[in-house]
Amino acid sequence: AQTVTQSQPEMSVQEAETVTLSCTYDTSESDYYLFWYKQPPSRQMILVIRQEAYKQQNATENRFSVNFQKAAKSFSLKISDSQLGDAAMYFCAYRRYNAGNMLTFGGGTRLMVKP
Amino acid sequence: DTEVTQTPKHLVMGMTNKKSLKCEQHMGHRAMYWYKQKAKKPPELMFVYSYEKLSINESVPSRFSPECPNSSLLNLHLHALQPEDSALYLCASSTQDSSSYEQYFGPGTRLTVT
């Protein structure tokens, strides 16, 4: 079975600074997807960024980028120029490539942004 | 329209009550999901419907009864719940395309069992 681990229960960052959230996973599969989801307080969970395991290039979405290390089974999220609206729970998630659409979530990291 | 809606937003019910949670999407998605989420924890998958048929039941107690009346609607019927069932219940939907990747989540129903 796949497992996803987020070792940082809480992180804080100063507004406009950069922060990196860590995620490691365990799988015997070679093809899979990795995701970062954001859940603001009392708001909907939304997809921040995704990475296909077969792609070597790290995904980037505006201020959000990932450092995908397939051999190390590591998938960290970097948030640049942090904004107050980035404050949220962030969940790393794994999905097998051809096994339906079931997600395995990590335990989450609560990100606080200080003005 | 990339929205998943859920009603009600909040629900307080006694242990002998019967209530239902509703979820709706109009994105043409043929997979729909129920999750249970406790505070500061990740969502836990409860049920998956694929083409209106129950495809996954993650050993959920029978006091939770899902229903998918059509491709846009998903219900969760609740009966004889326990206080430990108090949680945020999230609905999500996605395509059935194996190359697709995104689940769209609703805002959730905050359930309190007294």
Coordinates of C-alpha atoms in Angstrom, one line a residue:
Chain A
A1 CA 0.0 0.0 0.0
Q2 CA 1.1 3.5 -0.7
T3 CA 1.8 5.9 2.2
V4 CA 2.3 9.7 2.1
T5 CA 4.2 11.5 4.9
Q6 CA 4.3 15.2 5.7
S7 CA 6.8 15.6 8.5
Q8 CA 5.9 19.3 9.2
P9 CA 2.6 19.6 11.1
E10 CA 2.9 23.4 11.1
M11 CA 5.0 26.0 9.2
S12 CA 5.1 29.7 9.3
V13 CA 6.5 32.2 6.8
Q14 CA 6.8 36.0 6.6
E15 CA 4.7 37.7 4.0
A16 CA 6.7 38.0 0.7
E17 CA 9.2 35.3 1.8
T18 CA 9.6 31.8 0.4
V19 CA 8.6 28.6 2.2
T20 CA 9.1 24.9 1.3
L21 CA 6.7 22.2 2.5
S22 CA 8.0 18.6 2.6
C23 CA 6.4 15.4 1.4
T24 CA 7.7 11.9 1.1
Y25 CA 5.9 8.9 -0.2
D26 CA 6.3 5.2 -0.5
T27 CA 5.3 3.2 -3.5
S28 CA 6.4 0.3 -5.7
E29 CA 4.7 1.8 -8.7
S30 CA 6.7 3.5 -11.5
D31 CA 3.8 5.5 -12.9
Y32 CA 1.7 7.7 -10.7
Y33 CA 0.6 11.3 -10.0
L34 CA 1.5 13.5 -7.1
F35 CA -0.5 16.6 -6.0
W36 CA -0.6 19.4 -3.6
Y37 CA -4.0 20.4 -2.4
K38 CA -4.8 23.6 -0.4
Q39 CA -7.6 23.8 2.1
P40 CA -8.1 27.4 3.5
P41 CA -10.0 27.7 6.8
S42 CA -13.7 27.1 6.2
R43 CA -13.2 27.0 2.5
Q44 CA -13.1 24.4 -0.3
M45 CA -10.1 22.2 -1.0
I46 CA -8.5 23.1 -4.3
L47 CA -5.7 21.6 -6.4
V48 CA -2.6 23.8 -6.2
I49 CA -0.2 21.8 -8.5
R50 CA 0.3 18.3 -9.9
Q51 CA 3.2 16.3 -11.1
E52 CA 3.2 13.2 -13.4
A53 CA 5.9 10.8 -12.3
Y54 CA 7.1 10.1 -15.8
K55 CA 7.9 13.8 -16.3
Q56 CA 11.4 14.8 -15.2
Q57 CA 10.6 18.5 -15.3
N58 CA 9.3 20.0 -12.1
A59 CA 5.8 21.4 -12.3
T60 CA 5.3 25.2 -11.8
E61 CA 2.1 27.2 -11.4
N62 CA 2.8 30.9 -10.9
R63 CA 4.3 31.3 -7.4
F64 CA 4.0 27.5 -6.7
S65 CA 6.6 25.0 -7.8
V66 CA 7.7 21.5 -6.8
N67 CA 10.9 19.7 -6.3
F68 CA 10.2 16.2 -7.5
Q69 CA 12.9 13.7 -6.7
K70 CA 11.6 10.3 -7.9
A71 CA 14.5 8.2 -6.7
A72 CA 14.2 9.7 -3.2
K73 CA 10.4 9.6 -3.3
S74 CA 10.3 13.2 -2.3
F75 CA 7.8 15.9 -3.5
S76 CA 8.2 19.2 -1.8
L77 CA 6.2 22.4 -2.5
K78 CA 7.9 25.8 -2.7
I79 CA 5.7 28.9 -2.3
S80 CA 7.5 32.1 -3.4
D81 CA 6.4 35.6 -2.5
S82 CA 4.1 34.3 0.2
Q83 CA 0.8 36.1 0.5
L84 CA -1.7 36.2 3.4
G85 CA -4.1 34.2 1.3
D86 CA -1.7 31.3 1.2
A87 CA -2.5 30.5 4.8
A88 CA -4.1 27.1 4.8
M89 CA -3.7 23.4 5.4
Y90 CA -1.7 21.9 2.6
F91 CA -2.1 18.2 1.8
C92 CA 0.2 16.2 -0.4
A93 CA -1.5 13.4 -2.2
Y94 CA -0.6 10.4 -4.4
R95 CA -2.6 8.6 -7.1
R96 CA -1.7 5.5 -8.9
Y97 CA -1.7 5.9 -12.7
N98 CA -4.2 3.3 -13.8
A99 CA -6.1 2.4 -10.7
G100 CA -9.2 4.6 -10.7
N101 CA -9.0 8.0 -9.1
M102 CA -8.3 7.2 -5.5
L103 CA -6.1 9.6 -3.6
T104 CA -3.8 8.8 -0.7
F105 CA -3.3 11.9 1.4
G106 CA -0.5 12.9 3.7
G107 CA -1.3 14.2 7.2
G108 CA -1.2 17.8 6.2
T109 CA 0.9 20.9 7.0
R110 CA -0.7 24.0 8.4
L111 CA 0.9 27.1 6.9
M112 CA 0.7 30.4 8.7
V113 CA 1.6 33.6 6.9
K114 CA 2.8 36.5 9.1
P115 CA 2.1 40.0 7.9
Chain B
D1 CA -19.0 25.4 -14.2
T2 CA -16.4 23.8 -12.1
E3 CA -18.4 23.8 -8.9
V4 CA -19.4 21.0 -6.5
T5 CA -22.2 22.1 -4.2
Q6 CA -23.2 20.6 -0.9
T7 CA -26.2 21.1 1.3
P8 CA -26.7 21.8 4.1
K9 CA -23.6 23.7 5.2
H10 CA -24.1 22.8 8.8
L11 CA -26.2 20.0 10.4
V12 CA -26.8 19.2 14.0
M13 CA -28.6 15.9 14.7
G14 CA -29.4 13.7 17.6
M15 CA -28.4 10.1 17.7
T16 CA -31.9 8.9 16.9
N17 CA -32.4 11.2 13.9
K18 CA -32.4 10.4 10.2
K19 CA -31.0 13.1 7.9
S20 CA -29.4 13.3 4.5
L21 CA -26.5 15.2 3.0
K22 CA -26.7 16.2 -0.6
C23 CA -24.0 16.9 -3.3
E24 CA -24.4 18.1 -6.8
Q25 CA -22.1 18.7 -9.8
H26 CA -22.8 19.7 -13.4
M27 CA -19.4 19.1 -14.9
G28 CA -20.4 15.8 -16.5
H29 CA -18.2 13.9 -14.1
R30 CA -19.0 10.2 -13.8
A31 CA -17.1 9.5 -10.5
M32 CA -18.3 10.9 -7.2
Y33 CA -16.8 10.5 -3.7
W34 CA -17.7 10.9 -0.1
Y35 CA -15.0 11.8 2.4
K36 CA -15.0 12.2 6.1
Q37 CA -12.6 14.8 7.6
K38 CA -11.8 15.3 11.2
A39 CA -10.2 18.6 12.4
K40 CA -6.6 19.0 11.3
K41 CA -6.6 15.6 9.6
P42 CA -6.7 14.6 5.9
P43 CA -9.9 13.5 4.3
E44 CA -10.7 9.8 4.7
L45 CA -12.4 8.2 1.7
M46 CA -15.8 6.6 2.5
F47 CA -17.4 5.8 -0.8
V48 CA -16.8 6.0 -4.5
Y49 CA -19.5 5.9 -7.2
S50 CA -18.6 5.2 -10.7
Y51 CA -21.2 5.6 -13.4
E52 CA -23.9 5.8 -10.7
K53 CA -22.8 2.4 -9.2
L54 CA -21.1 2.0 -5.9
S55 CA -17.5 0.9 -6.7
I56 CA -15.7 1.4 -3.4
N57 CA -17.0 1.2 0.2
E58 CA -14.1 1.7 2.6
S59 CA -15.6 -0.5 5.4
V60 CA -18.0 2.3 6.5
P61 CA -20.6 1.5 9.1
S62 CA -24.1 0.8 7.9
R63 CA -25.4 3.9 9.6
F64 CA -24.0 5.7 6.6
S65 CA -25.9 4.9 3.4
P66 CA -24.9 6.4 0.1
E67 CA -27.1 6.9 -2.9
C68 CA -26.5 8.1 -6.4
P69 CA -29.9 8.9 -8.0
N70 CA -28.3 10.2 -11.2
S71 CA -25.0 11.3 -12.7
S72 CA -25.2 14.7 -11.1
L73 CA -26.4 13.9 -7.6
L74 CA -24.9 12.1 -4.6
N75 CA -26.6 11.7 -1.3
L76 CA -25.4 10.4 2.1
H77 CA -28.2 9.1 4.3
L78 CA -27.5 9.2 8.0
H79 CA -29.2 7.2 10.7
A80 CA -28.4 6.4 14.3
L81 CA -25.1 8.2 14.3
Q82 CA -22.7 8.4 17.1
P83 CA -21.0 11.5 18.6
E84 CA -17.7 10.3 17.1
D85 CA -19.3 10.7 13.6
S86 CA -19.2 14.5 14.1
A87 CA -16.9 15.7 11.3
L88 CA -16.7 17.6 8.0
Y89 CA -18.2 15.5 5.2
L90 CA -16.8 16.3 1.8
C91 CA -18.1 15.4 -1.6
A92 CA -15.9 15.4 -4.6
S93 CA -16.2 14.5 -8.3
S94 CA -13.9 13.7 -11.2
T95 CA -13.8 12.3 -14.7
Q96 CA -13.3 8.6 -15.2
D97 CA -10.4 9.2 -17.6
S98 CA -7.4 7.4 -16.2
S99 CA -5.2 10.2 -17.5
S100 CA -7.1 12.8 -15.7
Y101 CA -5.9 13.9 -12.3
E102 CA -8.1 16.4 -10.5
Q103 CA -10.8 15.8 -8.0
Y104 CA -13.1 18.8 -7.5
F105 CA -14.2 19.2 -3.9
G106 CA -17.3 20.7 -2.5
P107 CA -17.2 23.0 0.6
G108 CA -18.4 20.3 2.9
T109 CA -21.2 19.8 5.4
R110 CA -20.2 20.3 9.0
L111 CA -22.0 17.6 11.0
T112 CA -22.4 17.6 14.7
V113 CA -24.0 14.6 16.4
T114 CA -25.4 15.3 19.9

